[in-house]
mmCIF file with all atom_site columns, C-alpha atoms in Angstrom:
data_model
loop_
_atom_site.group_PDB
_atom_site.id
_atom_site.type_symbol
_atom_site.label_atom_id
_atom_site.label_alt_id
_atom_site.label_comp_id
_atom_site.label_asym_id
_atom_site.label_entity_id
_atom_site.label_seq_id
_atom_site.pdbx_PDB_ins_code
_atom_site.Cartn_x
_atom_site.Cartn_y
_atom_site.Cartn_z
_atom_site.occupancy
_atom_site.B_iso_or_equiv
_atom_site.pdbx_formal_charge
_atom_site.auth_seq_id
_atom_site.auth_comp_id
_atom_site.auth_asym_id
_atom_site.auth_atom_id
_atom_site.pdbx_PDB_model_num
ATOM 1   C CA . MET H 1 1   ? -161.475 -67.901 89.756  1.00 36.00 ? 218 MET H CA 1
ATOM 2   C CA . ALA H 1 2   ? -163.226 -68.711 93.034  1.00 46.00 ? 219 ALA H CA 1
ATOM 3   C CA . LEU H 1 3   ? -166.568 -67.143 93.805  1.00 50.00 ? 220 LEU H CA 1
ATOM 4   C CA . ASN H 1 4   ? -166.531 -64.740 96.701  1.00 57.00 ? 221 ASN H CA 1
ATOM 5   C CA . TYR H 1 5   ? -169.324 -65.273 99.215  1.00 62.00 ? 222 TYR H CA 1
ATOM 6   C CA . THR H 1 6   ? -168.131 -62.488 101.538 1.00 69.00 ? 223 THR H CA 1
ATOM 7   C CA . HIS H 1 7   ? -171.101 -60.228 100.816 1.00 80.00 ? 224 HIS H CA 1
ATOM 8   C CA . PHE H 1 8   ? -173.556 -62.943 99.826  1.00 85.00 ? 225 PHE H CA 1
ATOM 9   C CA . ALA H 1 9   ? -175.442 -63.099 103.137 1.00 88.00 ? 226 ALA H CA 1
ATOM 10  C CA . ASP H 1 10  ? -175.975 -59.345 103.404 1.00 87.00 ? 227 ASP H CA 1
ATOM 11  C CA . ASN H 1 11  ? -176.798 -59.018 99.712  1.00 88.00 ? 228 ASN H CA 1
ATOM 12  C CA . LEU H 1 12  ? -179.292 -61.887 99.809  1.00 92.00 ? 229 LEU H CA 1
ATOM 13  C CA . ARG H 1 13  ? -181.084 -60.395 102.825 1.00 92.00 ? 230 ARG H CA 1
ATOM 14  C CA . LYS H 1 14  ? -181.127 -56.912 101.286 1.00 90.00 ? 231 LYS H CA 1
ATOM 15  C CA . ILE H 1 15  ? -182.325 -58.052 97.856  1.00 91.00 ? 232 ILE H CA 1
ATOM 16  C CA . ARG H 1 16  ? -184.925 -60.432 99.340  1.00 93.00 ? 233 ARG H CA 1
ATOM 17  C CA . LYS H 1 17  ? -186.391 -57.566 101.393 1.00 94.00 ? 234 LYS H CA 1
ATOM 18  C CA . GLU H 1 18  ? -186.255 -55.175 98.413  1.00 91.00 ? 235 GLU H CA 1
ATOM 19  C CA . LYS H 1 19  ? -188.290 -57.727 96.459  1.00 92.00 ? 236 LYS H CA 1
ATOM 20  C CA . GLY H 1 20  ? -190.795 -57.869 99.347  1.00 95.00 ? 237 GLY H CA 1
ATOM 21  C CA . LEU H 1 21  ? -190.168 -61.544 100.107 1.00 94.00 ? 238 LEU H CA 1
ATOM 22  C CA . THR H 1 22  ? -190.051 -63.261 103.481 1.00 95.00 ? 239 THR H CA 1
ATOM 23  C CA . GLN H 1 23  ? -187.474 -65.951 104.142 1.00 95.00 ? 240 GLN H CA 1
ATOM 24  C CA . LYS H 1 24  ? -190.241 -68.561 103.868 1.00 96.00 ? 241 LYS H CA 1
ATOM 25  C CA . GLU H 1 25  ? -191.497 -67.174 100.554 1.00 96.00 ? 242 GLU H CA 1
ATOM 26  C CA . LEU H 1 26  ? -188.007 -67.190 99.041  1.00 95.00 ? 243 LEU H CA 1
ATOM 27  C CA . ALA H 1 27  ? -187.413 -70.697 100.366 1.00 95.00 ? 244 ALA H CA 1
ATOM 28  C CA . ASP H 1 28  ? -190.636 -71.902 98.707  1.00 95.00 ? 245 ASP H CA 1
ATOM 29  C CA . LEU H 1 29  ? -189.654 -70.287 95.392  1.00 94.00 ? 246 LEU H CA 1
ATOM 30  C CA . LEU H 1 30  ? -186.243 -71.983 95.515  1.00 94.00 ? 247 LEU H CA 1
ATOM 31  C CA . GLY H 1 31  ? -187.522 -75.336 96.754  1.00 94.00 ? 248 GLY H CA 1
ATOM 32  C CA . VAL H 1 32  ? -185.482 -75.223 99.964  1.00 94.00 ? 249 VAL H CA 1
ATOM 33  C CA . SER H 1 33  ? -186.393 -74.890 103.632 1.00 95.00 ? 250 SER H CA 1
ATOM 34  C CA . LYS H 1 34  ? -186.745 -71.604 105.491 1.00 96.00 ? 251 LYS H CA 1
ATOM 35  C CA . ARG H 1 35  ? -183.839 -72.801 107.695 1.00 96.00 ? 252 ARG H CA 1
ATOM 36  C CA . THR H 1 36  ? -181.642 -72.953 104.561 1.00 94.00 ? 253 THR H CA 1
ATOM 37  C CA . ILE H 1 37  ? -182.378 -69.281 103.814 1.00 94.00 ? 254 ILE H CA 1
ATOM 38  C CA . ILE H 1 38  ? -181.707 -68.391 107.458 1.00 94.00 ? 255 ILE H CA 1
ATOM 39  C CA . ASN H 1 39  ? -178.372 -70.228 107.237 1.00 92.00 ? 256 ASN H CA 1
ATOM 40  C CA . TYR H 1 40  ? -177.449 -68.388 104.030 1.00 91.00 ? 257 TYR H CA 1
ATOM 41  C CA . GLU H 1 41  ? -178.308 -65.006 105.541 1.00 91.00 ? 258 GLU H CA 1
ATOM 42  C CA . SER H 1 42  ? -176.351 -65.710 108.736 1.00 90.00 ? 259 SER H CA 1
ATOM 43  C CA . GLN H 1 43  ? -173.305 -67.007 106.812 1.00 87.00 ? 260 GLN H CA 1
ATOM 44  C CA . ASP H 1 44  ? -173.693 -70.457 108.358 1.00 88.00 ? 261 ASP H CA 1
ATOM 45  C CA . SER H 1 45  ? -173.684 -71.995 104.897 1.00 88.00 ? 262 SER H CA 1
ATOM 46  C CA . ALA H 1 46  ? -173.404 -71.066 101.244 1.00 86.00 ? 263 ALA H CA 1
ATOM 47  C CA . PRO H 1 47  ? -175.566 -72.295 98.395  1.00 88.00 ? 264 PRO H CA 1
ATOM 48  C CA . SER H 1 48  ? -174.517 -74.899 95.886  1.00 86.00 ? 265 SER H CA 1
ATOM 49  C CA . ASP H 1 49  ? -173.903 -73.661 92.362  1.00 83.00 ? 266 ASP H CA 1
ATOM 50  C CA . ARG H 1 50  ? -177.336 -75.003 91.366  1.00 87.00 ? 267 ARG H CA 1
ATOM 51  C CA . ILE H 1 51  ? -179.141 -73.107 94.149  1.00 90.00 ? 268 ILE H CA 1
ATOM 52  C CA . LEU H 1 52  ? -177.072 -69.977 93.501  1.00 87.00 ? 269 LEU H CA 1
ATOM 53  C CA . GLU H 1 53  ? -178.229 -70.092 89.877  1.00 87.00 ? 270 GLU H CA 1
ATOM 54  C CA . LYS H 1 54  ? -181.848 -70.490 91.074  1.00 92.00 ? 271 LYS H CA 1
ATOM 55  C CA . ILE H 1 55  ? -181.444 -67.506 93.424  1.00 92.00 ? 272 ILE H CA 1
ATOM 56  C CA . VAL H 1 56  ? -180.121 -65.309 90.622  1.00 90.00 ? 273 VAL H CA 1
ATOM 57  C CA . THR H 1 57  ? -182.896 -66.414 88.243  1.00 91.00 ? 274 THR H CA 1
ATOM 58  C CA . THR H 1 58  ? -185.696 -66.218 90.832  1.00 92.00 ? 275 THR H CA 1
ATOM 59  C CA . LEU H 1 59  ? -184.695 -62.770 92.097  1.00 92.00 ? 276 LEU H CA 1
ATOM 60  C CA . ASP H 1 60  ? -183.930 -61.570 88.544  1.00 90.00 ? 277 ASP H CA 1
ATOM 61  C CA . ILE H 1 61  ? -180.479 -60.291 89.460  1.00 86.00 ? 278 ILE H CA 1
ATOM 62  C CA . SER H 1 62  ? -176.930 -60.819 88.234  1.00 81.00 ? 279 SER H CA 1
ATOM 63  C CA . LEU H 1 63  ? -174.352 -63.017 89.888  1.00 78.00 ? 280 LEU H CA 1
ATOM 64  C CA . GLU H 1 64  ? -172.274 -59.908 90.600  1.00 74.00 ? 281 GLU H CA 1
ATOM 65  C CA . GLU H 1 65  ? -175.232 -58.298 92.415  1.00 79.00 ? 282 GLU H CA 1
ATOM 66  C CA . ILE H 1 66  ? -175.706 -61.208 94.814  1.00 84.00 ? 283 ILE H CA 1
ATOM 67  C CA . LEU H 1 67  ? -172.001 -61.837 95.386  1.00 78.00 ? 284 LEU H CA 1
ATOM 68  C CA . GLY H 1 68  ? -170.914 -58.214 95.316  1.00 70.00 ? 285 GLY H CA 1
ATOM 69  C CA . TYR H 1 69  ? -167.953 -58.923 93.023  1.00 50.00 ? 286 TYR H CA 1
ATOM 70  C CA . LEU H 1 70  ? -165.663 -61.621 91.739  1.00 39.00 ? 287 LEU H CA 1
ATOM 71  C CA . ARG H 1 71  ? -162.199 -61.640 93.207  1.00 41.00 ? 288 ARG H CA 1
ATOM 72  C CA . ASN H 1 72  ? -158.685 -62.287 92.132  1.00 44.00 ? 289 ASN H CA 1
ATOM 73  C CA . GLU H 1 73  ? -156.102 -63.906 94.394  1.00 51.00 ? 290 GLU H CA 1
ATOM 74  C CA . ASP H 1 74  ? -154.412 -60.685 95.632  1.00 48.00 ? 291 ASP H CA 1
ATOM 75  C CA . PHE H 1 75  ? -157.739 -59.009 96.266  1.00 49.00 ? 292 PHE H CA 1
ATOM 76  C CA . GLU H 1 76  ? -158.913 -62.131 98.100  1.00 57.00 ? 293 GLU H CA 1
ATOM 77  C CA . LYS H 1 77  ? -156.046 -61.900 100.614 1.00 57.00 ? 294 LYS H CA 1
ATOM 78  C CA . LYS H 1 78  ? -156.783 -58.238 101.314 1.00 55.00 ? 295 LYS H CA 1
ATOM 79  C CA . ILE H 1 79  ? -160.490 -58.948 101.804 1.00 60.00 ? 296 ILE H CA 1
ATOM 80  C CA . GLU H 1 80  ? -159.760 -61.826 104.190 1.00 65.00 ? 297 GLU H CA 1
ATOM 81  C CA . LEU H 1 81  ? -157.469 -59.612 106.269 1.00 59.00 ? 298 LEU H CA 1
ATOM 82  C CA . LEU H 1 82  ? -160.054 -56.823 106.337 1.00 63.00 ? 299 LEU H CA 1
ATOM 83  C CA . GLN H 1 83  ? -162.747 -59.304 107.340 1.00 67.00 ? 300 GLN H CA 1
ATOM 84  C CA . GLN H 1 84  ? -160.663 -60.503 110.256 1.00 67.00 ? 301 GLN H CA 1
ATOM 85  C CA . LEU H 1 85  ? -159.909 -56.978 111.424 1.00 62.00 ? 302 LEU H CA 1
ATOM 86  C CA . ASN H 1 86  ? -163.521 -55.822 111.032 1.00 65.00 ? 303 ASN H CA 1
ATOM 87  C CA . PHE H 1 87  ? -164.870 -58.894 112.793 1.00 67.00 ? 304 PHE H CA 1
ATOM 88  C CA . MET H 1 88  ? -162.440 -58.484 115.677 1.00 63.00 ? 305 MET H CA 1
ATOM 89  C CA . GLU H 1 89  ? -163.246 -54.771 115.950 1.00 62.00 ? 306 GLU H CA 1
ATOM 90  C CA . GLU H 1 90  ? -167.011 -55.376 115.887 1.00 65.00 ? 307 GLU H CA 1
ATOM 91  C CA . LYS H 1 91  ? -166.947 -58.274 118.342 1.00 62.00 ? 308 LYS H CA 1
ATOM 92  C CA . GLY H 1 92  ? -164.230 -56.823 120.554 1.00 58.00 ? 309 GLY H CA 1
ATOM 93  C CA . SER H 1 93  ? -162.481 -60.166 120.345 1.00 52.00 ? 310 SER H CA 1
ATOM 94  C CA . PHE H 1 94  ? -158.891 -59.083 120.605 1.00 48.00 ? 311 PHE H CA 1
ATOM 95  C CA . GLU H 1 95  ? -158.242 -61.907 123.098 1.00 43.00 ? 312 GLU H CA 1
ATOM 96  C CA . ARG H 1 96  ? -157.625 -64.007 120.028 1.00 47.00 ? 313 ARG H CA 1
ATOM 97  C CA . HIS H 1 97  ? -153.979 -63.192 120.323 1.00 53.00 ? 314 HIS H CA 1
ATOM 98  C CA . ASP H 1 98  ? -153.996 -63.767 124.079 1.00 72.00 ? 315 ASP H CA 1
ATOM 99  C CA . LEU H 1 99  ? -155.272 -67.345 123.800 1.00 74.00 ? 316 LEU H CA 1
ATOM 100 C CA . GLU H 1 100 ? -153.076 -68.219 120.865 1.00 74.00 ? 317 GLU H CA 1
ATOM 101 C CA . ASP H 1 101 ? -150.055 -66.594 122.502 1.00 73.00 ? 318 ASP H CA 1
ATOM 102 C CA . SER H 1 102 ? -150.869 -68.466 125.708 1.00 81.00 ? 319 SER H CA 1
ATOM 103 C CA . LEU H 1 103 ? -150.901 -71.774 123.820 1.00 79.00 ? 320 LEU H CA 1
ATOM 104 C CA . LEU H 1 104 ? -147.589 -71.029 122.128 1.00 79.00 ? 321 LEU H CA 1
ATOM 105 C CA . SER H 1 105 ? -146.108 -69.925 125.444 1.00 83.00 ? 322 SER H CA 1
ATOM 106 C CA . LEU H 1 106 ? -147.176 -73.159 127.153 1.00 83.00 ? 323 LEU H CA 1
ATOM 107 C CA . ILE H 1 107 ? -145.727 -75.280 124.356 1.00 83.00 ? 324 ILE H CA 1
ATOM 108 C CA . ASN H 1 108 ? -142.492 -73.290 124.478 1.00 81.00 ? 325 ASN H CA 1
ATOM 109 C CA . GLU H 1 109 ? -142.353 -73.552 128.279 1.00 84.00 ? 326 GLU H CA 1
ATOM 110 C CA . LYS H 1 110 ? -142.777 -77.344 128.107 1.00 82.00 ? 327 LYS H CA 1
ATOM 111 C CA . ALA H 1 111 ? -140.043 -77.641 125.461 1.00 81.00 ? 328 ALA H CA 1
ATOM 112 C CA . SER H 1 112 ? -137.740 -75.407 127.524 1.00 81.00 ? 329 SER H CA 1
ATOM 113 C CA . PHE H 1 113 ? -138.416 -77.502 130.624 1.00 79.00 ? 330 PHE H CA 1
ATOM 114 C CA . LYS H 1 114 ? -137.478 -80.707 128.786 1.00 81.00 ? 331 LYS H CA 1
ATOM 115 C CA . LYS H 1 115 ? -134.295 -79.121 127.521 1.00 78.00 ? 332 LYS H CA 1
ATOM 116 C CA . MET H 1 116 ? -133.436 -77.648 130.921 1.00 79.00 ? 333 MET H CA 1
ATOM 117 C CA . ILE H 1 117 ? -133.674 -80.926 132.853 1.00 79.00 ? 334 ILE H CA 1
ATOM 118 C CA . GLU H 1 118 ? -131.241 -82.611 130.461 1.00 75.00 ? 335 GLU H CA 1
ATOM 119 C CA . GLY H 1 119 ? -128.340 -80.540 131.786 1.00 68.00 ? 336 GLY H CA 1
ATOM 120 C CA . PHE H 1 120 ? -128.881 -81.041 135.531 1.00 70.00 ? 337 PHE H CA 1
ATOM 121 C CA . SER H 1 121 ? -127.185 -83.435 137.937 1.00 73.00 ? 338 SER H CA 1
ATOM 122 C CA . GLU H 1 122 ? -129.374 -85.835 139.958 1.00 72.00 ? 339 GLU H CA 1
ATOM 123 C CA . GLU H 1 123 ? -129.271 -83.598 143.036 1.00 71.00 ? 340 GLU H CA 1
ATOM 124 C CA . GLY H 1 124 ? -129.865 -80.444 141.041 1.00 77.00 ? 341 GLY H CA 1
ATOM 125 C CA . ILE H 1 125 ? -132.752 -81.925 139.113 1.00 81.00 ? 342 ILE H CA 1
ATOM 126 C CA . ASP H 1 126 ? -134.484 -83.039 142.307 1.00 80.00 ? 343 ASP H CA 1
ATOM 127 C CA . ARG H 1 127 ? -134.380 -79.477 143.697 1.00 80.00 ? 344 ARG H CA 1
ATOM 128 C CA . LEU H 1 128 ? -135.523 -78.064 140.351 1.00 80.00 ? 345 LEU H CA 1
ATOM 129 C CA . LEU H 1 129 ? -138.443 -80.492 140.137 1.00 84.00 ? 346 LEU H CA 1
ATOM 130 C CA . ASP H 1 130 ? -139.516 -79.870 143.743 1.00 81.00 ? 347 ASP H CA 1
ATOM 131 C CA . ASN H 1 131 ? -139.390 -76.147 143.055 1.00 81.00 ? 348 ASN H CA 1
ATOM 132 C CA . LYS H 1 132 ? -141.437 -76.566 139.873 1.00 80.00 ? 349 LYS H CA 1
ATOM 133 C CA . LEU H 1 133 ? -143.999 -78.643 141.806 1.00 82.00 ? 350 LEU H CA 1
ATOM 134 C CA . GLY H 1 134 ? -144.274 -76.037 144.545 1.00 83.00 ? 351 GLY H CA 1
ATOM 135 C CA . GLY H 1 135 ? -142.535 -77.990 147.313 1.00 83.00 ? 352 GLY H CA 1
ATOM 136 C CA . LYS H 1 136 ? -140.803 -81.225 148.179 1.00 84.00 ? 353 LYS H CA 1
ATOM 137 C CA . ILE H 1 137 ? -142.806 -84.350 147.407 1.00 83.00 ? 354 ILE H CA 1
ATOM 138 C CA . ASN H 1 138 ? -141.900 -87.960 148.000 1.00 86.00 ? 355 ASN H CA 1
ATOM 139 C CA . LYS H 1 139 ? -141.650 -89.169 144.374 1.00 84.00 ? 356 LYS H CA 1
ATOM 140 C CA . THR H 1 140 ? -138.842 -90.260 142.098 1.00 86.00 ? 357 THR H CA 1
ATOM 141 C CA . ALA H 1 141 ? -137.411 -87.752 139.637 1.00 85.00 ? 358 ALA H CA 1
ATOM 142 C CA . GLU H 1 142 ? -139.100 -89.630 136.803 1.00 86.00 ? 359 GLU H CA 1
ATOM 143 C CA . GLU H 1 143 ? -142.492 -89.448 138.556 1.00 86.00 ? 360 GLU H CA 1
ATOM 144 C CA . LYS H 1 144 ? -142.003 -85.726 139.217 1.00 85.00 ? 361 LYS H CA 1
ATOM 145 C CA . ILE H 1 145 ? -141.144 -85.134 135.557 1.00 87.00 ? 362 ILE H CA 1
ATOM 146 C CA . ASN H 1 146 ? -144.250 -87.074 134.550 1.00 86.00 ? 363 ASN H CA 1
ATOM 147 C CA . LEU H 1 147 ? -146.381 -84.943 136.903 1.00 86.00 ? 364 LEU H CA 1
ATOM 148 C CA . ILE H 1 148 ? -144.959 -81.723 135.489 1.00 86.00 ? 365 ILE H CA 1
ATOM 149 C CA . ASN H 1 149 ? -145.444 -82.921 131.906 1.00 83.00 ? 366 ASN H CA 1
ATOM 150 C CA . ALA H 1 150 ? -148.999 -83.980 132.746 1.00 85.00 ? 367 ALA H CA 1
ATOM 151 C CA . ASP H 1 151 ? -149.640 -80.485 134.115 1.00 85.00 ? 368 ASP H CA 1
ATOM 152 C CA . PHE H 1 152 ? -148.263 -78.909 130.924 1.00 84.00 ? 369 PHE H CA 1
ATOM 153 C CA . ASP H 1 153 ? -150.339 -81.284 128.796 1.00 83.00 ? 370 ASP H CA 1
ATOM 154 C CA . GLY H 1 154 ? -153.486 -80.503 130.776 1.00 85.00 ? 371 GLY H CA 1
ATOM 155 C CA . ARG H 1 155 ? -152.992 -76.745 130.466 1.00 86.00 ? 372 ARG H CA 1
ATOM 156 C CA . ILE H 1 156 ? -152.181 -77.052 126.763 1.00 84.00 ? 373 ILE H CA 1
ATOM 157 C CA . GLN H 1 157 ? -155.275 -79.213 126.183 1.00 86.00 ? 374 GLN H CA 1
ATOM 158 C CA . GLN H 1 158 ? -157.483 -76.775 128.118 1.00 86.00 ? 375 GLN H CA 1
ATOM 159 C CA . THR H 1 159 ? -156.171 -73.841 126.089 1.00 83.00 ? 376 THR H CA 1
ATOM 160 C CA . ILE H 1 160 ? -156.859 -75.757 122.868 1.00 83.00 ? 377 ILE H CA 1
ATOM 161 C CA . LEU H 1 161 ? -160.409 -76.496 124.080 1.00 84.00 ? 378 LEU H CA 1
ATOM 162 C CA . ASP H 1 162 ? -160.883 -72.807 124.953 1.00 83.00 ? 379 ASP H CA 1
ATOM 163 C CA . LEU H 1 163 ? -159.671 -71.812 121.489 1.00 77.00 ? 380 LEU H CA 1
ATOM 164 C CA . GLU H 1 164 ? -161.938 -74.354 119.791 1.00 78.00 ? 381 GLU H CA 1
ATOM 165 C CA . GLU H 1 165 ? -164.914 -73.120 121.806 1.00 81.00 ? 382 GLU H CA 1
ATOM 166 C CA . ASN H 1 166 ? -164.166 -69.511 120.913 1.00 76.00 ? 383 ASN H CA 1
ATOM 167 C CA . TYR H 1 167 ? -163.723 -70.391 117.241 1.00 72.00 ? 384 TYR H CA 1
ATOM 168 C CA . LYS H 1 168 ? -166.959 -72.388 117.266 1.00 73.00 ? 385 LYS H CA 1
ATOM 169 C CA . ASN H 1 169 ? -168.933 -69.611 118.964 1.00 72.00 ? 386 ASN H CA 1
ATOM 170 C CA . GLY H 1 170 ? -167.556 -66.958 116.643 1.00 66.00 ? 387 GLY H CA 1
ATOM 171 C CA . MET H 1 171 ? -165.748 -65.118 119.421 1.00 63.00 ? 388 MET H CA 1
ATOM 172 C CA . ILE H 1 172 ? -162.486 -65.621 117.570 1.00 58.00 ? 389 ILE H CA 1
ATOM 173 C CA . MET H 1 173 ? -162.056 -66.098 113.860 1.00 55.00 ? 390 MET H CA 1
ATOM 174 C CA . PHE H 1 174 ? -159.599 -68.826 112.987 1.00 48.00 ? 391 PHE H CA 1
ATOM 175 C CA . SER H 1 175 ? -159.803 -67.786 109.366 1.00 45.00 ? 392 SER H CA 1
ATOM 176 C CA . PRO H 1 176 ? -162.467 -65.978 107.421 1.00 42.00 ? 393 PRO H CA 1
ATOM 177 C CA . MET H 1 177 ? -165.543 -68.115 107.047 1.00 40.00 ? 394 MET H CA 1
ATOM 178 C CA . ILE H 1 178 ? -165.861 -67.737 103.319 1.00 39.00 ? 395 ILE H CA 1
ATOM 179 C CA . PRO H 1 179 ? -167.258 -70.770 101.565 1.00 40.00 ? 396 PRO H CA 1
ATOM 180 C CA . HIS H 1 180 ? -165.636 -71.245 98.211  1.00 39.00 ? 397 HIS H CA 1
ATOM 181 C CA . SER H 1 181 ? -167.140 -72.835 95.129  1.00 43.00 ? 398 SER H CA 1
ATOM 182 C CA . LYS H 1 182 ? -164.981 -74.231 92.372  1.00 38.00 ? 399 LYS H CA 1
#
């Protein structure tokens, strides 16, 4: 059974304050840096099993108190879904679907374009490509196709970068950020 760190950060902060300890004081008692405690309380990292045991012993609490509960697999899935919904509601980050849908749409559009040009005659493809490029340009059909594909690739790459940036900054949750210990 995997340990659930969903409530760890909030529980650690709450229990630390109830015990009248600062982050620095708790860090000193555990033999870690203040930054480590800050990271635990902001869900940037989770403690190793050894440190978790020290936290429980030092604060004189049970494992269930600090973690909130142990979870089974079905319960885990429900919690992860609730976390995503709560996070999105709190952060107002419903654009998650917009960016992901935009990426899928671009990929689909590129695939459709490739399939579409296969069925055209040379004359028809030239008109189609000029239309796709926004006007007639003096390039071969192959060069025009390469330009269009490069445009698709650039837009796809930019959307991926936007998604990565949003994931990294916590604006969008790719998946719940729950560290697991085995």
